[in-house]
Amino acid sequence: MQNPENVQNVASVITSALSGMSGQTERTPRPRVGVVCGTGLGGLADALSAPVALPYGRIPGFPQSTVASHEGRFLFGRIGTVDVVLQQGRCHLYEGYAPEDVCMGVRVMAELGVEMLVITNAAGALNPRWDAGDLMLITDHVNFTGRSPLTGPNHDAWGPRFPDMSAPYDATLGRIAMDEAARLGVRLERGVYVGVPGPQMETPAETRMYRQLGADAVGMSTVLEVIAARHMGLRVLGISCLTNKNLPDCMKEAPLEEVIRVAGEAGEKLTRLVAAVVERV
Ligand code: HPA
């Protein structure tokens, strides 16, 4: 389990840095919504007004992602009238990070007062009806990482020892996302995400197994962050950008460049969708 003091220290470093910078804006941002931007989905930054950036390198004690495609900063700003914080760049288990490092960003955002988390990722489509470039509303997940950010002593001020996971993804936020996607003409499928440790991609036998377990998409992030967020009582909206088809009987390589390219293209739809949802909450 994370040492809560480390999270609180990072949150207070961020609060002081922001109040120091608030000369640049009319007031210190107080985010209500936190957004985790997955691979290639950093374009959400363009949807922010009055942005203030805080690179992770300026936050002592905050883990730095080693993934080249990840930006590595918090970005505070507004979408419509709603104060938001974007986490651009996240840590993964496959980088060698512990679950508490992977979840630090979410916990820090919760300490900063965020009540709702929008979590995005790039994922492979296991559902054969879907195409690369489609978006998927995450309705549920399978944590196949074998890890939990809640292992160890529980921090009762954050949440209960055995948090409920019967509805990890908020149904109301999901309905708003489906409505807004229809209004914007964006194809948004609904499905189950399986989170795996990576970094190797799946074998045909593994993709067949994940499909048989009930998953529609597979990726290397999100599930631990959602557990940490639900533990702290945040409402969660999860959206995957399906960057490649991952089908056991016609496996194709999905090189990182391709994943980033498709996520970048679909990121434009995702940006419009997330902005529309945030404006309605
Ligand atoms: N598998 C695992 N992670 C991924 C994939 C995939 O096919 N695509 C993007 N992230």
Short mmCIF file of C-alpha atoms and ligand atoms in Angstrom, two decimals:
data_model
loop_
_atom_site.label_atom_id
_atom_site.label_comp_id
_atom_site.label_asym_id
_atom_site.label_seq_id
_atom_site.Cartn_x
_atom_site.Cartn_y
_atom_site.Cartn_z
CA MET A 1 0.00 0.00 0.00
CA GLN A 2 1.12 3.51 -0.74
CA ASN A 3 2.47 5.62 2.08
CA PRO A 4 -0.27 8.31 2.23
CA GLU A 5 2.27 10.91 3.32
CA ASN A 6 4.08 10.61 -0.01
CA VAL A 7 0.84 11.34 -1.86
CA GLN A 8 -0.04 14.24 0.44
CA ASN A 9 3.47 15.70 0.03
CA VAL A 10 3.17 15.58 -3.76
CA ALA A 11 -0.29 17.16 -3.56
CA SER A 12 1.02 20.02 -1.42
CA VAL A 13 4.02 20.57 -3.72
CA ILE A 14 1.55 20.87 -6.61
CA THR A 15 -0.76 23.20 -4.68
CA SER A 16 2.11 25.55 -3.78
CA ALA A 17 3.53 25.46 -7.32
CA LEU A 18 0.09 26.34 -8.70
CA SER A 19 -0.50 29.19 -6.31
CA GLY A 20 3.00 30.45 -7.21
CA MET A 21 2.02 30.38 -10.88
CA SER A 22 -1.49 31.73 -10.43
CA GLY A 23 -0.18 35.14 -11.50
CA GLN A 24 -0.38 33.68 -15.03
CA THR A 25 -4.09 32.97 -14.67
CA GLU A 26 -6.87 34.81 -12.91
CA ARG A 27 -6.99 32.29 -10.01
CA THR A 28 -5.52 29.07 -8.69
CA PRO A 29 -7.13 26.08 -10.45
CA ARG A 30 -9.17 23.70 -8.27
CA PRO A 31 -9.86 20.68 -10.46
CA ARG A 32 -13.13 18.72 -10.08
CA VAL A 33 -12.36 16.28 -12.88
CA GLY A 34 -9.12 14.37 -13.45
CA VAL A 35 -8.28 12.91 -16.85
CA VAL A 36 -5.58 10.29 -17.45
CA CYS A 37 -4.39 10.53 -21.06
CA GLY A 38 -3.29 7.23 -22.58
CA THR A 39 -0.77 6.60 -25.38
CA GLY A 40 -1.26 9.07 -28.22
CA LEU A 41 -4.22 10.70 -26.48
CA GLY A 42 -2.45 13.79 -25.19
CA GLY A 43 -4.38 15.88 -27.74
CA LEU A 44 -6.90 16.44 -24.98
CA ALA A 45 -4.56 19.20 -23.90
CA ASP A 46 -5.83 21.29 -26.82
CA ALA A 47 -9.34 21.21 -25.35
CA LEU A 48 -8.17 23.07 -22.22
CA SER A 49 -8.55 26.78 -21.74
CA ALA A 50 -6.14 28.73 -19.49
CA PRO A 51 -3.73 25.76 -19.24
CA VAL A 52 -0.99 25.67 -16.61
CA ALA A 53 1.60 22.88 -16.99
CA LEU A 54 3.55 21.19 -14.21
CA PRO A 55 6.15 18.69 -15.51
CA TYR A 56 6.64 15.63 -13.29
CA GLY A 57 10.35 16.50 -13.18
CA ARG A 58 9.43 19.52 -11.05
CA ILE A 59 7.51 17.41 -8.52
CA PRO A 60 9.90 15.64 -6.10
CA GLY A 61 8.69 12.13 -5.26
CA PHE A 62 6.51 11.77 -8.35
CA PRO A 63 7.47 8.79 -10.56
CA GLN A 64 8.61 9.59 -14.09
CA SER A 65 7.30 7.45 -16.94
CA THR A 66 10.07 5.94 -19.05
CA VAL A 67 7.76 5.54 -22.07
CA ALA A 68 8.94 7.85 -24.84
CA SER A 69 5.40 8.39 -26.18
CA HIS A 70 4.23 9.75 -22.83
CA GLU A 71 4.55 13.46 -22.09
CA GLY A 72 5.14 13.50 -18.32
CA ARG A 73 3.23 16.42 -16.83
CA PHE A 74 0.05 17.56 -15.14
CA LEU A 75 -1.91 20.16 -17.02
CA PHE A 76 -4.46 22.27 -15.18
CA GLY A 77 -7.12 24.21 -17.02
CA ARG A 78 -10.78 24.40 -17.87
CA ILE A 79 -13.15 22.64 -20.24
CA GLY A 80 -16.18 24.91 -20.56
CA THR A 81 -16.72 26.06 -16.98
CA VAL A 82 -15.31 22.91 -15.36
CA ASP A 83 -11.86 22.90 -13.75
CA VAL A 84 -9.91 19.85 -14.83
CA VAL A 85 -6.47 18.34 -14.44
CA LEU A 86 -4.92 16.16 -17.13
CA GLN A 87 -2.33 13.57 -16.27
CA GLN A 88 -0.29 13.40 -19.47
CA GLY A 89 1.91 10.36 -19.14
CA ARG A 90 1.51 7.49 -16.70
CA CYS A 91 3.66 4.75 -15.24
CA HIS A 92 3.09 1.09 -16.05
CA LEU A 93 3.92 -2.18 -14.31
CA TYR A 94 6.00 -3.21 -17.33
CA GLU A 95 8.41 -0.33 -16.69
CA GLY A 96 9.23 -2.00 -13.38
CA TYR A 97 7.04 0.29 -11.31
CA ALA A 98 5.12 -0.94 -8.29
CA PRO A 99 1.32 -0.60 -8.17
CA GLU A 100 1.65 2.39 -5.80
CA ASP A 101 3.76 4.25 -8.40
CA VAL A 102 1.27 3.38 -11.14
CA CYS A 103 -1.56 4.79 -9.00
CA MET A 104 0.17 7.83 -7.56
CA GLY A 105 -1.24 10.21 -10.17
CA VAL A 106 -4.82 9.17 -9.48
CA ARG A 107 -4.35 9.39 -5.73
CA VAL A 108 -2.73 12.81 -6.01
CA MET A 109 -5.61 14.05 -8.16
CA ALA A 110 -8.07 12.74 -5.55
CA GLU A 111 -6.12 14.55 -2.80
CA LEU A 112 -6.35 17.72 -4.90
CA GLY A 113 -10.15 17.43 -4.72
CA VAL A 114 -11.02 15.64 -7.96
CA GLU A 115 -14.37 13.81 -7.66
CA MET A 116 -14.51 12.22 -11.07
CA LEU A 117 -11.87 10.41 -13.10
CA VAL A 118 -11.85 10.04 -16.86
CA ILE A 119 -9.36 7.32 -17.71
CA THR A 120 -8.27 6.61 -21.28
CA ASN A 121 -5.94 4.09 -22.84
CA ALA A 122 -4.84 2.49 -26.07
CA ALA A 123 -5.99 -1.13 -26.31
CA GLY A 124 -6.15 -4.04 -28.72
CA ALA A 125 -9.64 -5.08 -29.89
CA LEU A 126 -10.49 -8.68 -28.97
CA ASN A 127 -14.05 -8.30 -30.18
CA PRO A 128 -13.95 -9.29 -33.87
CA ARG A 129 -16.76 -6.88 -34.80
CA TRP A 130 -14.68 -3.83 -34.04
CA ASP A 131 -12.04 -1.96 -36.01
CA ALA A 132 -8.81 -0.18 -35.26
CA GLY A 133 -9.67 3.46 -34.59
CA ASP A 134 -12.98 2.70 -32.80
CA LEU A 135 -13.58 3.89 -29.27
CA MET A 136 -14.89 1.63 -26.49
CA LEU A 137 -16.70 2.71 -23.35
CA ILE A 138 -15.30 0.48 -20.61
CA THR A 139 -18.28 -1.07 -18.82
CA ASP A 140 -16.22 -3.40 -16.62
CA HIS A 141 -12.74 -4.84 -16.35
CA VAL A 142 -10.75 -7.96 -15.53
CA ASN A 143 -7.63 -7.26 -13.50
CA PHE A 144 -5.26 -9.85 -14.98
CA THR A 145 -2.11 -8.16 -13.67
CA GLY A 146 -2.00 -10.26 -10.50
CA ARG A 147 -1.35 -7.05 -8.56
CA SER A 148 -3.42 -4.57 -6.54
CA PRO A 149 -2.65 -1.06 -5.33
CA LEU A 150 -4.48 -1.96 -2.09
CA THR A 151 -2.08 -4.71 -0.96
CA GLY A 152 -0.73 -3.99 2.54
CA PRO A 153 -2.14 -1.90 5.38
CA ASN A 154 -5.29 -0.02 4.46
CA HIS A 155 -5.39 3.78 4.72
CA ASP A 156 -8.88 4.13 6.21
CA ALA A 157 -9.08 7.87 5.47
CA TRP A 158 -8.95 7.00 1.76
CA GLY A 159 -11.38 4.13 1.71
CA PRO A 160 -12.45 0.75 3.10
CA ARG A 161 -10.30 -2.36 3.48
CA PHE A 162 -12.48 -4.32 1.04
CA PRO A 163 -13.84 -1.78 -1.43
CA ASP A 164 -16.86 -2.75 -3.48
CA MET A 165 -16.14 -3.42 -7.14
CA SER A 166 -19.65 -4.38 -8.24
CA ALA A 167 -19.92 -1.23 -10.37
CA PRO A 168 -16.42 0.15 -10.96
CA TYR A 169 -17.44 2.28 -13.96
CA ASP A 170 -20.15 4.87 -13.30
CA ALA A 171 -23.35 4.01 -15.18
CA THR A 172 -24.59 7.62 -15.33
CA LEU A 173 -21.30 8.88 -16.76
CA GLY A 174 -21.40 5.99 -19.23
CA ARG A 175 -24.89 7.00 -20.38
CA ILE A 176 -23.80 10.61 -20.81
CA ALA A 177 -20.82 9.40 -22.88
CA MET A 178 -23.10 7.24 -25.09
CA ASP A 179 -25.50 10.21 -25.57
CA GLU A 180 -22.74 12.63 -26.42
CA ALA A 181 -21.09 10.14 -28.79
CA ALA A 182 -24.41 9.75 -30.66
CA ARG A 183 -24.83 13.53 -30.80
CA LEU A 184 -21.28 13.97 -32.15
CA GLY A 185 -21.58 11.07 -34.61
CA VAL A 186 -18.69 9.20 -32.96
CA ARG A 187 -18.84 5.38 -32.93
CA LEU A 188 -18.59 4.29 -29.29
CA GLU A 189 -18.80 0.58 -28.52
CA ARG A 190 -19.33 -0.80 -25.00
CA GLY A 191 -17.21 -3.58 -23.56
CA VAL A 192 -14.98 -5.21 -21.00
CA TYR A 193 -11.28 -4.32 -20.73
CA VAL A 194 -8.72 -6.84 -19.51
CA GLY A 195 -5.60 -5.32 -17.97
CA VAL A 196 -2.41 -7.36 -18.40
CA PRO A 197 1.14 -6.68 -17.14
CA GLY A 198 2.90 -6.66 -20.55
CA PRO A 199 5.18 -5.48 -22.04
CA GLN A 200 5.05 -8.36 -24.51
CA MET A 201 2.00 -8.45 -26.72
CA GLU A 202 -0.36 -11.44 -26.54
CA THR A 203 0.13 -14.84 -28.13
CA PRO A 204 -2.79 -16.25 -30.15
CA ALA A 205 -3.61 -18.62 -27.26
CA GLU A 206 -3.67 -15.70 -24.83
CA THR A 207 -5.99 -13.58 -26.96
CA ARG A 208 -8.32 -16.59 -27.30
CA MET A 209 -8.28 -17.02 -23.52
CA TYR A 210 -8.97 -13.33 -22.80
CA ARG A 211 -11.87 -13.39 -25.24
CA GLN A 212 -13.26 -16.52 -23.58
CA LEU A 213 -12.92 -14.80 -20.20
CA GLY A 214 -15.35 -12.18 -21.50
CA ALA A 215 -13.01 -9.36 -22.53
CA ASP A 216 -13.53 -7.13 -25.58
CA ALA A 217 -10.24 -5.23 -25.38
CA VAL A 218 -6.80 -5.82 -23.89
CA GLY A 219 -4.26 -3.31 -22.63
CA MET A 220 -1.43 -2.73 -20.17
CA SER A 221 -2.84 -0.01 -17.93
CA THR A 222 -6.01 1.33 -16.29
CA VAL A 223 -7.19 -1.50 -14.01
CA LEU A 224 -4.95 -0.64 -11.04
CA GLU A 225 -5.72 3.08 -11.36
CA VAL A 226 -9.45 2.35 -11.41
CA ILE A 227 -9.13 0.21 -8.26
CA ALA A 228 -7.31 3.06 -6.50
CA ALA A 229 -9.89 5.58 -7.73
CA ARG A 230 -12.86 3.47 -6.58
CA HIS A 231 -11.16 2.88 -3.22
CA MET A 232 -11.12 6.68 -2.77
CA GLY A 233 -14.74 7.02 -3.91
CA LEU A 234 -14.12 8.68 -7.30
CA ARG A 235 -16.68 8.22 -10.04
CA VAL A 236 -14.97 6.68 -13.06
CA LEU A 237 -15.52 6.97 -16.78
CA GLY A 238 -13.19 4.77 -18.85
CA ILE A 239 -12.69 4.92 -22.60
CA SER A 240 -10.34 2.78 -24.69
CA CYS A 241 -9.04 3.75 -28.06
CA LEU A 242 -8.79 0.51 -30.02
CA THR A 243 -5.52 0.82 -31.88
CA ASN A 244 -5.32 -2.66 -33.41
CA LYS A 245 -7.32 -5.82 -33.89
CA ASN A 246 -6.08 -8.62 -31.72
CA LEU A 247 -7.71 -11.79 -33.04
CA PRO A 248 -6.34 -15.29 -32.36
CA ASP A 249 -6.90 -16.66 -35.85
CA CYS A 250 -5.44 -13.75 -37.78
CA MET A 251 -2.80 -12.27 -35.52
CA LYS A 252 -1.03 -9.23 -36.90
CA GLU A 253 1.89 -7.40 -35.43
CA ALA A 254 0.95 -4.17 -33.68
CA PRO A 255 4.18 -2.16 -33.52
CA LEU A 256 4.23 0.79 -31.11
CA GLU A 257 4.44 3.29 -33.99
CA GLU A 258 1.17 1.91 -35.36
CA VAL A 259 -0.49 2.01 -31.92
CA ILE A 260 0.59 5.65 -31.50
CA ARG A 261 -0.49 6.60 -35.05
CA VAL A 262 -4.00 5.12 -34.69
CA ALA A 263 -4.41 6.53 -31.16
CA GLY A 264 -3.35 9.93 -32.47
CA GLU A 265 -5.96 9.78 -35.25
CA ALA A 266 -8.75 8.48 -33.02
CA GLY A 267 -7.60 10.89 -30.31
CA GLU A 268 -9.36 13.71 -32.09
CA LYS A 269 -12.74 11.92 -31.64
CA LEU A 270 -11.88 11.07 -28.08
CA THR A 271 -10.99 14.68 -27.31
CA ARG A 272 -14.34 15.92 -28.61
CA LEU A 273 -16.18 13.21 -26.69
CA VAL A 274 -14.41 13.76 -23.36
CA ALA A 275 -14.81 17.55 -23.66
CA ALA A 276 -18.56 17.13 -24.31
CA VAL A 277 -18.99 14.75 -21.35
CA VAL A 278 -17.01 16.95 -18.95
CA GLU A 279 -19.09 19.99 -19.87
CA ARG A 280 -22.20 18.07 -18.82
CA VAL A 281 -21.08 16.92 -15.37
N1 HPA B 1 -2.37 -5.64 -26.45
C1 HPA B 1 -1.97 -5.08 -25.29
N2 HPA B 1 -1.85 -3.77 -25.12
C2 HPA B 1 -2.16 -2.99 -26.17
C3 HPA B 1 -2.58 -3.51 -27.40
C4 HPA B 1 -2.68 -4.91 -27.55
O1 HPA B 1 -3.05 -5.45 -28.61
N3 HPA B 1 -2.80 -2.45 -28.24
C5 HPA B 1 -2.54 -1.33 -27.52
N4 HPA B 1 -2.15 -1.64 -26.27
#
